[in-house]
Coordinates of C-alpha atoms in Angstrom, one line a residue:
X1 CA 13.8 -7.8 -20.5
X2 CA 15.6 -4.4 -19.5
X3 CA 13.6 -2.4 -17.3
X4 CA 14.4 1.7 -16.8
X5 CA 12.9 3.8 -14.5
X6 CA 11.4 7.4 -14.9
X7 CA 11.1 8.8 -11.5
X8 CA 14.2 8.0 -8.6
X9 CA 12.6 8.2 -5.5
X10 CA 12.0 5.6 -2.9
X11 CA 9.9 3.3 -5.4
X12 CA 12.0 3.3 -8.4
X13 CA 15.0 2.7 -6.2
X14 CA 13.2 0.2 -4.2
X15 CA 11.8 -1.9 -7.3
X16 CA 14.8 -1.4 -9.3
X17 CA 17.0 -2.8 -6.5
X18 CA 15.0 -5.7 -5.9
X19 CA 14.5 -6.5 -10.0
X20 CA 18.5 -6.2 -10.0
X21 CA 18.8 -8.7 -7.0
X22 CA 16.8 -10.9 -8.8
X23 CA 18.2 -10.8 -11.7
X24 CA 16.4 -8.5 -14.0
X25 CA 18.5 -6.5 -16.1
X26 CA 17.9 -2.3 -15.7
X27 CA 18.6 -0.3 -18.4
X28 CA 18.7 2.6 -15.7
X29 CA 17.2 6.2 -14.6
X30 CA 15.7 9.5 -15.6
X31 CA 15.1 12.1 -13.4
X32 CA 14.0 15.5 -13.3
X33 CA 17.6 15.9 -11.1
X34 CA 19.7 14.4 -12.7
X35 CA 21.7 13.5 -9.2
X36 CA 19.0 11.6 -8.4
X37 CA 19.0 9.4 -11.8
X38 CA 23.1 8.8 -10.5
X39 CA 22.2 8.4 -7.5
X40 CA 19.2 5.3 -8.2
X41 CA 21.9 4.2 -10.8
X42 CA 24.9 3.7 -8.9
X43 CA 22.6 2.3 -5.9
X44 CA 21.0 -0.7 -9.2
X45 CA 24.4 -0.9 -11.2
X46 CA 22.8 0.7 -13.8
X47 CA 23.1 4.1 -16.1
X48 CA 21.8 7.3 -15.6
X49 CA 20.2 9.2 -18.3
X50 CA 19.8 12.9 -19.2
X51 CA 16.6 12.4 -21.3
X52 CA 13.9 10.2 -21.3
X53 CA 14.1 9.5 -25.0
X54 CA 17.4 7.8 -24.3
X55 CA 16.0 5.4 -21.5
X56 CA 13.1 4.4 -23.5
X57 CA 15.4 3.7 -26.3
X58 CA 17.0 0.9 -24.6
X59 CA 14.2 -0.3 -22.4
X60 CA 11.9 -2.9 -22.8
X61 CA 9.7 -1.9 -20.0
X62 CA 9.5 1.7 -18.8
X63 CA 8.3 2.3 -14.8
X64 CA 7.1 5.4 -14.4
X65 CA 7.8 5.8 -10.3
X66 CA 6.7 9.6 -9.9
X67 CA 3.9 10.3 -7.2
X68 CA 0.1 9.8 -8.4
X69 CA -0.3 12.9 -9.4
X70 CA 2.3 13.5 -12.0
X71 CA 2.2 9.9 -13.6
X72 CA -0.1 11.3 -16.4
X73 CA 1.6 14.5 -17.2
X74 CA 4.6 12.5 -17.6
X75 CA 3.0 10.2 -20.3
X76 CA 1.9 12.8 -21.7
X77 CA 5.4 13.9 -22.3
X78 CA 6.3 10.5 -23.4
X79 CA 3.7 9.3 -25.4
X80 CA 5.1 11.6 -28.1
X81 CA 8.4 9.1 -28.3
X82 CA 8.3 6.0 -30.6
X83 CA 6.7 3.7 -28.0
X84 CA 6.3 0.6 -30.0
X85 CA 6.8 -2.9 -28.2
X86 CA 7.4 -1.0 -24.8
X87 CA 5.4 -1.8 -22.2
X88 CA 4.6 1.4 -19.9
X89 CA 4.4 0.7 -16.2
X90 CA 3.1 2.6 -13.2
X91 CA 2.7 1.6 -9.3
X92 CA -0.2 3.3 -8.3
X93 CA -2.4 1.4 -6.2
X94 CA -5.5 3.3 -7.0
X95 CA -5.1 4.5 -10.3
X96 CA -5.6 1.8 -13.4
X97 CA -3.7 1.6 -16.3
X98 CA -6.1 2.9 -18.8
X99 CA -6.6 5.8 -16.3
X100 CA -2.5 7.1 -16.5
X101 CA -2.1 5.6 -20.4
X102 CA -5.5 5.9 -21.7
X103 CA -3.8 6.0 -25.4
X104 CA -1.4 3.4 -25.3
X105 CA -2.2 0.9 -27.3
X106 CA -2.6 3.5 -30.3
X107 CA 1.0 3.9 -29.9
X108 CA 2.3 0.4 -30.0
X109 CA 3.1 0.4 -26.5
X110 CA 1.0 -1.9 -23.4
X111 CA 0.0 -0.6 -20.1
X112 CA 0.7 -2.0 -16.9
X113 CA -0.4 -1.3 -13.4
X114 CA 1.8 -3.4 -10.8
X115 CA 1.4 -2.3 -6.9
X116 CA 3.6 -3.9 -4.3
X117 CA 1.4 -4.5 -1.3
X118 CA 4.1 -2.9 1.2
X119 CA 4.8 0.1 2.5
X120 CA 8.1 2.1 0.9
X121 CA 9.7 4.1 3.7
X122 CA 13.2 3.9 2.5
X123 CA 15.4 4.2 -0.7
X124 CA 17.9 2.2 0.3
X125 CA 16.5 -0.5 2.7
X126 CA 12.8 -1.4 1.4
X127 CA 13.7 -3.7 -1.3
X128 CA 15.5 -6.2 1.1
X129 CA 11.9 -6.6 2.2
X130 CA 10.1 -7.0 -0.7
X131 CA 10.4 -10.8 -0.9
X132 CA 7.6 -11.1 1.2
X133 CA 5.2 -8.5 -0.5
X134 CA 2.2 -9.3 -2.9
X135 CA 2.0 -8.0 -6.0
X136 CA -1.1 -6.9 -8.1
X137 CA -1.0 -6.6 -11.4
X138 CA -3.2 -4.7 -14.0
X139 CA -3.7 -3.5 -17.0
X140 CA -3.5 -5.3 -21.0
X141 CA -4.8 -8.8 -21.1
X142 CA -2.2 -9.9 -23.8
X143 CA 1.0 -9.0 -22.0
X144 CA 0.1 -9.3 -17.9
X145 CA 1.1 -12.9 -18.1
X146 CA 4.6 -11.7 -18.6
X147 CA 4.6 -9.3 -15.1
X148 CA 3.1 -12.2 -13.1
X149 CA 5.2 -15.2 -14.4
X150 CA 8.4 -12.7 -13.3
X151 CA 7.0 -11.7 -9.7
X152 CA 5.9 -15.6 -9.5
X153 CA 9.4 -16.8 -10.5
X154 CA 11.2 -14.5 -8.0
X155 CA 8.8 -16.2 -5.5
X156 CA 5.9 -13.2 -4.4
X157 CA 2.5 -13.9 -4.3
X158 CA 0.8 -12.3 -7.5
X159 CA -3.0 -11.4 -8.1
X160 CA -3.9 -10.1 -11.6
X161 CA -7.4 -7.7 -10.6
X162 CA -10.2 -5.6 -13.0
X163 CA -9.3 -2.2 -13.1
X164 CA -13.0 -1.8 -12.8
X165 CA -12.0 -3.1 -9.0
X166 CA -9.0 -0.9 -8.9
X167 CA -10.1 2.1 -6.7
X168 CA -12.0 -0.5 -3.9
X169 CA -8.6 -2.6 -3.6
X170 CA -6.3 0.0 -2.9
X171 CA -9.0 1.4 -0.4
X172 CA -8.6 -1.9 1.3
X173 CA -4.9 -1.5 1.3
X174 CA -5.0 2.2 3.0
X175 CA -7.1 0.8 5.7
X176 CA -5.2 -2.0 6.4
X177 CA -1.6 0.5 6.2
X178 CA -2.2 4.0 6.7
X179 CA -5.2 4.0 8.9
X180 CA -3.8 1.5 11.4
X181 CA -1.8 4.8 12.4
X182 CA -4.6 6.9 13.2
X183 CA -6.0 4.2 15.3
X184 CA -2.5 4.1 16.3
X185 CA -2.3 7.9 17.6
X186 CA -5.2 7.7 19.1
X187 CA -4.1 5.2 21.4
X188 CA -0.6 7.0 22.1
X189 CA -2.4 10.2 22.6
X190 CA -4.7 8.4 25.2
X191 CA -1.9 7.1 27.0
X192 CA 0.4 9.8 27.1
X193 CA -2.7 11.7 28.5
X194 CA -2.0 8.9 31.7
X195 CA 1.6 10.3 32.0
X196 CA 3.3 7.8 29.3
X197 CA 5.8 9.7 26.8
X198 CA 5.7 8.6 23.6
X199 CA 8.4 6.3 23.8
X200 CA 6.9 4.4 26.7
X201 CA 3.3 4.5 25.0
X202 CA 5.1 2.8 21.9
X203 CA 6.9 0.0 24.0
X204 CA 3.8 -0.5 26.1
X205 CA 1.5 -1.4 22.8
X206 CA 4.0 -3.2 21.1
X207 CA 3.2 -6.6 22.4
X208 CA -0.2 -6.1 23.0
X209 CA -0.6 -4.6 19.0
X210 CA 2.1 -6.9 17.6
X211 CA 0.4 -10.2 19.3
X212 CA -3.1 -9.2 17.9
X213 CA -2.5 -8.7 14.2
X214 CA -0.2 -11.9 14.1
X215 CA -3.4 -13.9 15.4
X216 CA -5.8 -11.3 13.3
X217 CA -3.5 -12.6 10.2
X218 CA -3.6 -16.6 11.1
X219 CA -7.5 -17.2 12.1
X220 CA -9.2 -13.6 10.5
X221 CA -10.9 -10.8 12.9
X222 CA -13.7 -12.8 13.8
X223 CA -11.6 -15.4 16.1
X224 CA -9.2 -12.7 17.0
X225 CA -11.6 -10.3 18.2
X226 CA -11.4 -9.5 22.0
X227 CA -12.1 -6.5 24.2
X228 CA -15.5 -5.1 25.8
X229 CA -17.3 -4.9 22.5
X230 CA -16.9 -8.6 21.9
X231 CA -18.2 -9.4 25.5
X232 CA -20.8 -7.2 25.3
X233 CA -19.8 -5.3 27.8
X234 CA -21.5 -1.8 27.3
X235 CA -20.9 0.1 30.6
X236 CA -17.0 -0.4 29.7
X237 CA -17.9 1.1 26.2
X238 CA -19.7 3.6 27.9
X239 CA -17.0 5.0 30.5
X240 CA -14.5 4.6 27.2
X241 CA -17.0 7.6 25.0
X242 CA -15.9 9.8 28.1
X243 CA -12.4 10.1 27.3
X244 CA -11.9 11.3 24.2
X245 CA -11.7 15.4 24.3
X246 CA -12.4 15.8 20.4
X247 CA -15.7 15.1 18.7
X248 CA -13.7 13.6 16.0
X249 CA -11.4 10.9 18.5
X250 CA -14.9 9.9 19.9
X251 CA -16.6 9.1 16.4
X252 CA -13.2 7.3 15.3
X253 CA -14.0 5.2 18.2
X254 CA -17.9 4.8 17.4
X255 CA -17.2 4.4 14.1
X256 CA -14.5 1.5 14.4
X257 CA -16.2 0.0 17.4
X258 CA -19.7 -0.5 15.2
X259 CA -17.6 -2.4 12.7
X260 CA -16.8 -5.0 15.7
X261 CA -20.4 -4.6 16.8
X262 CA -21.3 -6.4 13.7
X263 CA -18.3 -9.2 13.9
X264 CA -19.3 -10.0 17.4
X265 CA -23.3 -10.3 16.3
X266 CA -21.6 -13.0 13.5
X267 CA -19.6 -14.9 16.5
X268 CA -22.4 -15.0 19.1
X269 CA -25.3 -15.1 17.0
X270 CA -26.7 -16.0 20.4
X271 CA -26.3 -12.5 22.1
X272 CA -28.4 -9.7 22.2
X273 CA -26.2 -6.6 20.8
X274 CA -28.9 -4.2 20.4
X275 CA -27.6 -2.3 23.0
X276 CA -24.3 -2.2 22.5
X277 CA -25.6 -0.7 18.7
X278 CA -27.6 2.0 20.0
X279 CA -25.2 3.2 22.5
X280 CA -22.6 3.4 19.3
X281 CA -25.3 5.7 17.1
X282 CA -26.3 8.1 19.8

């Protein structure tokens, strides 16, 4: 199969590295700027293309790597190519395949939804990490058998999902990823409030955050939960509400701390957390 890319930022650089790695072969790059099509080519050993009628020519499968937002005006634009026996692929986690190619099958072509469960921070460094990310996989029932026997064989964990289930997944994915760094901030802003730069706030919470999740992630939150919600301890809660200056910091707080509220109640179905729940509504 030769896989081309529309779209060189850090996801079609990262996934293109890692297919070439593994021994996929890429057909190469189109770009809006071209120098960034040379630039994802050199960085794959692969070609660089001036139109996207050229890549899809000599592709197989054709990732469209722009940001959400763009991924359906660009199939627009490409839908009007001979499409036949291509499969069309995006890496939106929240958007479905139907949803950025909602005529491709009329056109010969299959659609494919394939999100890497990781974050992409960096052209040039992700994909030495992607070894260890999970893939899902969406989209047409008679050709995903072929995206999860190649993630399989490279050795990633693989889940094919509904798109019907599409938008609740990747929900599940922000919350886990990008709002861990508002709880995060919160934290550092707290502690730089107690004379800690940033610097120091950061090394302070490393062990303690880094030693959490890696039990969170071998028993679940019920066993890992600690802290003064899980002991019931309400006047601790209590003194905490006092120190946030925003409305907002305080209901992050609320807000997060109900969610243990209810984890606790399932660990010690013995202990009365009634109050604990009311002073987290008031």
């Amino acid at each position: 199969m030769r896989i081309g890319f529309i779209g060189a930022g850090k996801v079609g650089f990262s996934l293109g590295k890692y297919f070439a790695e593994n021994g996929a072969e890429l057909s190469g790059y189109y770009s809006r700027s071209f120098t960034s099509a040379e630039d994802a080519a050199a960085f794959t050993g692969s070609k660089a293309f001036d139109e996207p009628a050229k890549l899809i020519k000599v592709s197989d499968a054709v990732f469209i790597t722009v940001p959400d937002g763009t991924i359906r005006s660009v199939w627009d634009d490409i839908k009007l190519l001979d499409l036949k026996g291509k499969m069309i692929c995006h890496c939106s986690g929240a958007m479905t395949a139907a949803e950025a190619f909602p005529d491709v099958l009329s056109k010969g072509a299959s659609g494919f939804s394939i999100h890497p469960l990781f974050p992409v921070s960096s052209k040039y460094e992700t994909y030495k990490l992607l070894g260890s990310a999970f893939f899902c996989i969406e989209g047409d029932a008679d050709g995903i058998s072929v995206w999860h026997d190649i993630f399989t064989s490279i050795g990633n964990p693989v889940r094919i999902i509904d798109g019907s289930v599409k938008v609740r997944y990747h929900a599940a994915c922000a919350i886990s990823s990008n709002l861990m760094c508002g709880l995060a901030q919160l934290s550092l802003d707290l502690l730089q409030k107690c004379g800690f730069t940033e610097h120091e706030a950061l090394e302070a919470l490393r062990p303690l955050a880094m030693s959490n999740m890696q039990r969170l992630f071998e028993v679940g939150p019920n066993e890992a939960l600690t802290g003064p919600v899980e002991r019931n301890d309400v006047s601790t809660v209590k003194k905490h509400l006092k120190c946030f200056d925003t409305d907002n910091d305080r209901a992050m707080y609320t807000s997060v701390s109900r969610k243990l509220t209810e984890i606790a109640s399932k660990r010690h179905p013995d202990s009365d957390y009634s109050e604990m729940e009311r002073l987290l509504s008031e």
